[in-house]
Amino acid sequence: MLTFDEALSRLLDSAQAVSEVRALPTLAAAGRVLARAQAATVDAPPLDNAAMDGYALAVADVPQLASCLPVSQRIVAGSVGTRLQPGTAARIFTGAPIPAGADAVVMQELCQHGADSVMINHLPRVGDHIRRAGSDIAAGSEILPAGQRLRPQDTALAASVGIAELPVFRRLRVAVLFTGDELRMPGEALPPGAIYNSNRFLLSALLDRLGCVVRDLGQVADDLAATRRALREAAHDNDLVLSSGGVSVGEEDHVKAAVELEGQLEMWKIAIKPGKPLAFGQITSLGREVPLIGLPGNPVSCLVTFLTLVRPLLLKMQGVREVIPPAYLLRADFDWLRPDARREFLRARSNIDGGVDLFPNQASGVLSSAVWADGLVDKPAQQVIHRGDRVRFLPFSALLN
Ligand code: AMP
Ligand code: MG
């Protein structure tokens, strides 16, 4: 048996990151992976500017409360004023550049406006309510590293220093196929012995959320020639092939045999629960090596192995720098007194008291556990958990994007 960490590092070591880069308008780049680090060529903000609506003045001109200053100019955002005449104040609005000669802004609520003058009911200090040029970003500094999956705030930051286009890696193309003669699609009748193909919905949505282009080949007939044809079609023009089902020991279907004829396959037993069996191989019959991962058919095993093993692999193939999701230490509000030789990923839900509760049925076929849960408790092999222990919690909010 492989440990989880061994399996993960084998997968990551095998990963070939995409190399094709294209420039996208910054407005369309969120969700994509940045191919080259970005630096600012300008300061943000570009000029010292007012953080409040009020009056820009020189602190030296307000020696005491209730000093009265003539208002010599009005500066709105988008315009620039002129040098402040000594002994006067400038009416100023949020975002407007601070005129030369002023060293503070007094917010309007602390002033009393007259016809052409203002009374300052506050003793300002130098720098009050001034946002300094370059205080957010200094020209020349790196704003985004290569390998960043661009979030809305990332593209906004690039835009704030005037970057109109960003270089991003092309999307990964991933083919999925499903084995098992028992499978039917919702909408079809369910004869005795049949079940619905829930993994098809699981995998296509998981891949879509990761920004992959999904080539969904649907269900493959349980027949060697058909499986070989499907594998070749899946490998054609795709970066990865994912299959579901047929990797348990003693399985009757043809995936293993077909992959061995179209390339090579290793059957891995990984010391994790759920999800022990995983197939890892390459399809080489089209003249290039396309990796293939055979996921277990049980829906919860399929979900957990995808999130913990396939997702980091896909991120690395996409050129992402940080592929291991964050875990949080939360208090166990449950007992788990059965130690298992395998590392377990338990379906769990965080509660508002800083603790985590467990779904009562942890069987790998019980998909409702994953719907109830908002994350996974990552329990080391051989350990028990007592109420009050701190446990590693992997939130779906981090795993599902
Ligand atoms: P397998 O990995 O093929 O041995 O399948 C393990 C279990 O998962 C069996 O109960 C299968 O019926 C079920 N299963 C396999 N594929 C799917 C699927 N696509 N959707 C839902 N359940 C599946
Ligand atoms: Mg099967």
XYZ file of C-alpha atoms and ligand atoms in Angstrom:
425
model
C 0.000 0.000 0.000
C 1.109 3.547 -0.783
C 0.643 6.239 1.792
C -1.412 9.219 0.752
C 1.707 11.386 0.631
C 3.556 8.889 -1.563
C 0.650 8.714 -3.991
C 0.346 12.490 -4.105
C 4.040 13.042 -4.736
C 4.088 10.404 -7.478
C 1.195 12.163 -9.166
C 2.748 15.596 -8.784
C 6.137 14.356 -10.008
C 4.468 13.060 -13.152
C 2.736 16.360 -13.896
C 3.625 18.156 -17.121
C 2.539 21.769 -16.857
C 0.983 23.297 -19.967
C 3.331 25.673 -21.746
C 1.033 27.512 -24.155
C 0.424 31.069 -23.010
C -2.012 33.589 -24.409
C -2.725 37.198 -23.578
C -6.256 37.827 -22.343
C -7.931 41.158 -21.627
C -7.605 41.689 -17.877
C -11.399 41.887 -17.706
C -11.628 38.272 -18.934
C -8.695 36.818 -16.991
C -10.264 36.024 -13.599
C -10.235 32.270 -12.967
C -7.240 31.716 -15.251
C -3.651 30.995 -14.202
C -1.125 33.787 -14.575
C 1.863 32.663 -16.648
C 4.333 35.448 -15.780
C 4.760 37.625 -12.701
C 3.373 41.123 -13.099
C 4.999 44.323 -11.885
C 3.534 47.790 -11.606
C 4.909 50.442 -13.960
C 3.114 53.246 -12.106
C 2.337 54.123 -8.493
C -1.103 53.395 -7.086
C -2.546 55.739 -6.195
C -0.719 57.843 -8.788
C -0.864 61.065 -6.714
C -1.383 62.040 -3.076
C -5.162 62.352 -2.778
C -7.931 63.008 -0.300
C -9.374 60.077 1.651
C -12.396 62.158 2.742
C -14.635 64.955 1.553
C -13.488 68.097 3.390
C -10.841 70.810 3.246
C -7.185 70.556 2.290
C -4.980 72.959 4.190
C -1.606 73.510 5.793
C -1.589 72.367 9.433
C 0.451 75.476 10.332
C -2.541 77.608 9.293
C -4.725 76.051 12.017
C -2.949 77.097 15.236
C -6.116 76.782 17.331
C -9.666 75.470 17.238
C -12.183 77.589 15.311
C -9.530 79.076 12.997
C -11.227 80.606 9.983
C -9.679 80.247 6.498
C -10.808 81.656 3.137
C -11.678 78.926 0.615
C -9.446 79.629 -2.373
C -10.299 76.726 -4.726
C -12.472 73.666 -5.219
C -10.905 70.362 -6.319
C -13.082 67.420 -7.369
C -11.917 63.886 -8.164
C -10.566 63.772 -11.706
C -9.209 67.328 -11.673
C -6.024 68.861 -10.302
C -5.992 72.101 -8.343
C -3.303 74.743 -8.163
C -0.728 75.404 -5.434
C -2.581 76.338 -2.230
C -2.274 80.021 -1.392
C -0.811 80.324 2.108
C -3.426 80.938 4.771
C -6.295 79.445 2.733
C -8.084 76.105 2.445
C -9.170 74.164 -0.644
C -12.583 72.506 -0.751
C -11.702 68.917 -1.702
C -13.527 65.677 -2.435
C -12.560 62.041 -1.923
C -10.029 60.915 -4.506
C -9.061 64.424 -5.620
C -5.326 65.201 -5.706
C -3.935 67.147 -2.744
C -2.724 70.556 -3.941
C 0.906 71.488 -3.358
C 1.215 73.451 -0.149
C -1.459 71.427 1.723
C -0.402 68.768 4.215
C -3.697 67.579 5.710
C -7.379 67.125 4.965
C -9.979 67.957 7.595
C -13.214 66.049 7.086
C -16.203 68.229 6.326
C -18.097 67.054 9.426
C -15.464 68.873 11.553
C -15.815 72.146 9.634
C -18.394 74.884 9.491
C -18.877 76.209 5.968
C -19.343 79.928 5.390
C -20.000 81.712 2.086
C -16.343 81.952 0.994
C -14.621 80.687 4.117
C -14.543 77.736 6.467
C -14.165 77.423 10.228
C -12.008 74.450 11.271
C -13.267 72.886 14.503
C -10.465 70.362 14.801
C -6.680 70.470 15.194
C -5.299 68.462 12.264
C -1.986 66.614 12.144
C 0.263 66.466 9.096
C -0.876 63.684 6.782
C -4.442 63.381 8.105
C -6.769 61.805 5.513
C -4.170 61.908 2.765
C -3.638 58.726 0.754
C -0.021 58.923 -0.333
C 1.086 58.243 -3.910
C 2.354 54.674 -4.091
C 0.966 53.736 -0.666
C -0.947 50.799 -2.186
C 1.598 49.820 -4.845
C 4.969 51.395 -5.609
C 6.016 51.574 -9.261
C 8.373 48.688 -10.046
C 7.101 46.338 -7.365
C 5.769 42.866 -8.149
C 2.006 42.753 -7.745
C 1.187 39.185 -8.771
C 3.409 36.080 -8.909
C 3.490 33.623 -11.797
C 1.239 30.670 -11.088
C -1.438 32.709 -9.347
C -5.016 31.575 -10.029
C -6.493 34.951 -10.670
C -9.195 35.936 -8.221
C -11.397 39.006 -8.735
C -9.150 41.086 -6.467
C -6.077 39.998 -8.470
C -7.408 41.216 -11.818
C -8.634 44.378 -10.062
C -5.130 45.026 -8.701
C -3.636 44.559 -12.181
C -6.218 46.987 -13.549
C -5.418 49.510 -10.798
C -1.913 49.905 -12.213
C -3.153 50.050 -15.778
C -2.432 46.486 -16.967
C -4.857 45.882 -19.831
C -3.856 42.321 -20.735
C -2.538 39.395 -18.725
C -0.586 36.354 -19.959
C -2.397 33.191 -18.894
C -1.883 29.504 -19.548
C -4.325 27.813 -21.876
C -7.068 25.807 -20.255
C -6.517 22.117 -19.618
C -8.581 19.701 -21.653
C -9.778 16.729 -19.639
C -11.723 13.742 -20.948
C -14.016 11.762 -18.650
C -15.589 8.359 -19.162
C -17.693 6.099 -16.995
C -17.676 2.342 -16.736
C -20.300 0.060 -15.301
C -23.155 -1.647 -17.125
C -25.410 -0.866 -14.171
C -25.334 2.864 -14.945
C -28.272 4.834 -16.340
C -28.837 8.526 -16.851
C -31.544 10.417 -14.965
C -34.571 10.452 -17.223
C -34.035 6.826 -18.187
C -35.952 3.983 -16.609
C -34.135 2.139 -13.841
C -34.407 -1.632 -14.296
C -33.656 -3.905 -11.335
C -29.950 -3.815 -10.537
C -29.328 -0.487 -12.248
C -28.295 2.807 -10.597
C -28.004 6.360 -11.821
C -24.660 7.676 -12.993
C -24.040 10.283 -10.313
C -20.272 10.416 -10.893
C -20.850 11.932 -14.318
C -22.445 14.953 -12.657
C -19.789 15.030 -9.975
C -16.763 14.956 -12.257
C -17.992 17.248 -14.984
C -18.937 19.929 -12.439
C -15.685 19.499 -10.478
C -13.626 19.904 -13.634
C -15.660 22.840 -14.815
C -15.106 24.640 -11.511
C -11.383 24.075 -11.875
C -11.462 25.883 -15.201
C -10.923 22.784 -17.356
C -12.500 22.182 -20.730
C -14.409 18.921 -20.226
C -14.726 16.326 -22.956
C -17.464 14.078 -21.557
C -17.538 10.727 -23.336
C -20.335 9.420 -21.109
C -20.746 5.758 -20.397
C -18.567 3.227 -22.130
C -20.012 -0.161 -23.004
C -18.514 -3.055 -21.127
C -16.631 -4.411 -24.081
C -12.917 -4.450 -24.797
C -13.014 -2.995 -28.307
C -15.438 -0.231 -27.275
C -13.308 0.624 -24.240
C -10.144 0.811 -26.362
C -11.890 3.073 -28.871
C -13.142 5.308 -26.067
C -9.673 5.557 -24.525
C -8.140 6.568 -27.829
C -10.821 9.158 -28.373
C -10.305 10.408 -24.813
C -6.553 10.717 -25.284
C -6.862 12.528 -28.598
C -6.208 16.222 -28.056
C -6.711 16.059 -24.275
C -4.256 16.588 -21.428
C -5.680 14.034 -19.014
C -8.160 11.172 -19.073
C -10.281 10.429 -16.019
C -12.325 7.275 -15.760
C -14.762 6.278 -13.064
C -15.338 2.762 -11.801
C -13.727 -0.540 -12.502
C -10.574 -0.142 -10.454
C -11.481 -2.359 -7.512
C -9.751 -5.701 -7.176
C -11.525 -8.444 -9.057
C -13.376 -6.016 -11.284
C -14.965 -7.629 -14.312
C -14.857 -4.767 -16.753
C -12.353 -3.993 -19.461
C -10.701 -0.737 -18.420
C -7.551 -2.328 -17.071
C -7.078 -4.603 -20.066
C -7.851 -1.801 -22.497
C -5.422 0.660 -20.910
C -2.707 -1.970 -20.918
C -3.239 -2.437 -24.659
C -3.268 1.321 -25.335
C -0.422 2.198 -22.988
C 0.461 1.178 -19.477
C -1.296 1.042 -16.151
C -0.380 0.737 -12.494
C -2.979 -0.239 -9.951
C -2.382 1.630 -6.754
C -3.668 0.705 -3.348
C -3.526 3.886 -1.330
C -3.888 3.826 2.429
C -6.820 6.247 2.473
C -10.467 5.867 3.295
C -12.612 6.279 1.345
C -10.917 5.652 -1.970
C -8.295 2.935 -1.582
C -7.978 1.804 -5.222
C -6.747 4.199 -7.875
C -5.392 3.434 -11.315
C -2.610 5.530 -12.777
C -1.444 5.080 -16.318
C -0.551 6.591 -19.665
C -2.189 6.191 -23.023
C 0.606 6.090 -25.559
C -1.059 4.598 -28.627
C -1.514 8.011 -30.251
C 2.205 8.683 -30.202
C 2.277 10.904 -27.160
C 1.830 10.176 -23.487
C -1.517 11.161 -22.063
C -1.926 10.461 -18.344
C -4.942 8.524 -17.181
C -6.382 8.257 -13.698
C -8.974 5.640 -12.879
C -11.091 6.804 -9.967
C -13.149 4.491 -7.776
C -16.823 4.123 -8.669
C -18.284 4.770 -5.239
C -19.387 8.393 -5.436
C -17.884 9.514 -2.123
C -14.594 7.768 -2.931
C -14.662 9.397 -6.338
C -15.203 12.834 -4.767
C -12.553 12.417 -2.067
C -9.866 11.046 -4.373
C -10.603 13.769 -6.886
C -10.365 16.547 -4.295
C -7.301 15.267 -2.484
C -5.241 13.750 -5.325
C -6.513 14.731 -8.775
C -7.143 18.378 -7.936
C -3.524 19.096 -6.914
C -2.345 17.281 -10.053
C -4.645 19.335 -12.278
C -3.575 22.556 -10.590
C 0.070 21.708 -11.163
C -0.646 20.841 -14.808
C -2.360 24.222 -15.131
C 0.822 25.945 -13.945
C -0.507 26.844 -10.493
C 2.163 27.519 -7.882
C 0.289 26.617 -4.702
C -1.491 23.288 -5.194
C -2.016 22.028 -1.644
C -5.198 23.409 -0.081
C -5.141 25.055 3.337
C -6.328 23.070 6.353
C -7.716 24.618 9.537
C -7.426 23.230 13.032
C -10.892 22.938 14.526
C -12.203 21.374 17.713
C -13.768 17.928 17.255
C -17.315 17.952 18.625
C -17.432 14.163 18.211
C -15.627 10.999 19.228
C -14.065 8.699 16.613
C -12.755 5.797 18.590
C -12.055 3.267 15.834
C -8.441 3.646 14.707
C -7.911 2.637 11.097
C -4.686 1.682 9.363
C -5.631 4.157 6.640
C -5.734 7.939 6.657
C -9.397 8.912 6.649
C -11.212 11.838 5.100
C -14.411 12.111 7.095
C -17.420 14.087 5.886
C -17.899 16.827 8.450
C -19.512 20.186 9.013
C -18.078 23.155 10.845
C -20.324 24.806 13.415
C -20.576 28.397 14.591
C -18.882 27.556 17.907
C -15.551 26.830 16.232
C -16.063 23.079 16.296
C -16.757 20.417 13.720
C -19.493 17.768 13.648
C -19.429 14.452 11.828
C -22.010 12.941 9.514
C -23.185 9.741 11.225
C -22.858 7.457 8.193
C -19.353 7.525 6.726
C -19.865 4.713 4.175
C -18.298 5.439 0.794
C -21.550 4.983 -1.104
C -23.472 7.543 0.961
C -23.382 10.643 -1.183
C -25.752 12.505 1.135
C -22.862 12.691 3.636
C -21.000 14.945 1.204
C -24.060 17.124 0.679
C -24.607 17.555 4.423
C -20.907 18.298 4.959
C -19.040 21.535 4.305
C -15.635 19.890 4.379
C -13.488 16.911 5.305
C -11.766 16.033 8.551
C -8.311 14.712 7.658
C -7.623 12.015 10.257
C -4.141 10.454 10.333
C -3.833 6.673 10.118
C -3.967 4.715 13.420
C -5.393 7.631 15.382
C -8.544 8.031 17.380
C -10.270 11.339 17.938
C -11.720 12.403 21.261
C -14.251 15.165 21.700
C -12.280 18.383 22.232
C -9.210 17.303 20.196
C -8.035 19.628 17.479
C -8.458 18.111 14.012
C -7.407 19.171 10.520
C -10.423 20.417 8.585
C -10.358 20.890 4.804
C -13.288 23.144 3.870
C -15.092 22.475 0.603
C -14.993 26.227 0.031
C -11.254 25.827 -0.596
C -11.422 22.428 -2.320
C -14.229 23.106 -4.746
C -12.689 25.878 -6.731
P -16.530 0.014 -9.078
O -15.444 0.972 -8.713
O -16.802 -0.041 -10.555
O -16.290 -1.354 -8.500
O -17.859 0.548 -8.420
C -18.015 0.650 -7.025
C -19.422 1.042 -6.697
O -19.686 2.335 -7.243
C -20.481 0.140 -7.273
O -21.528 0.067 -6.322
C -20.938 0.870 -8.497
O -22.249 0.549 -8.854
C -20.825 2.314 -8.075
N -20.592 3.164 -9.224
C -19.718 2.940 -10.221
N -19.746 3.936 -11.119
C -20.672 4.808 -10.676
C -21.166 6.041 -11.166
N -20.705 6.551 -12.314
N -22.119 6.686 -10.463
C -22.583 6.140 -9.315
N -22.145 5.000 -8.787
C -21.208 4.319 -9.456
Mg -17.886 -1.178 -11.914
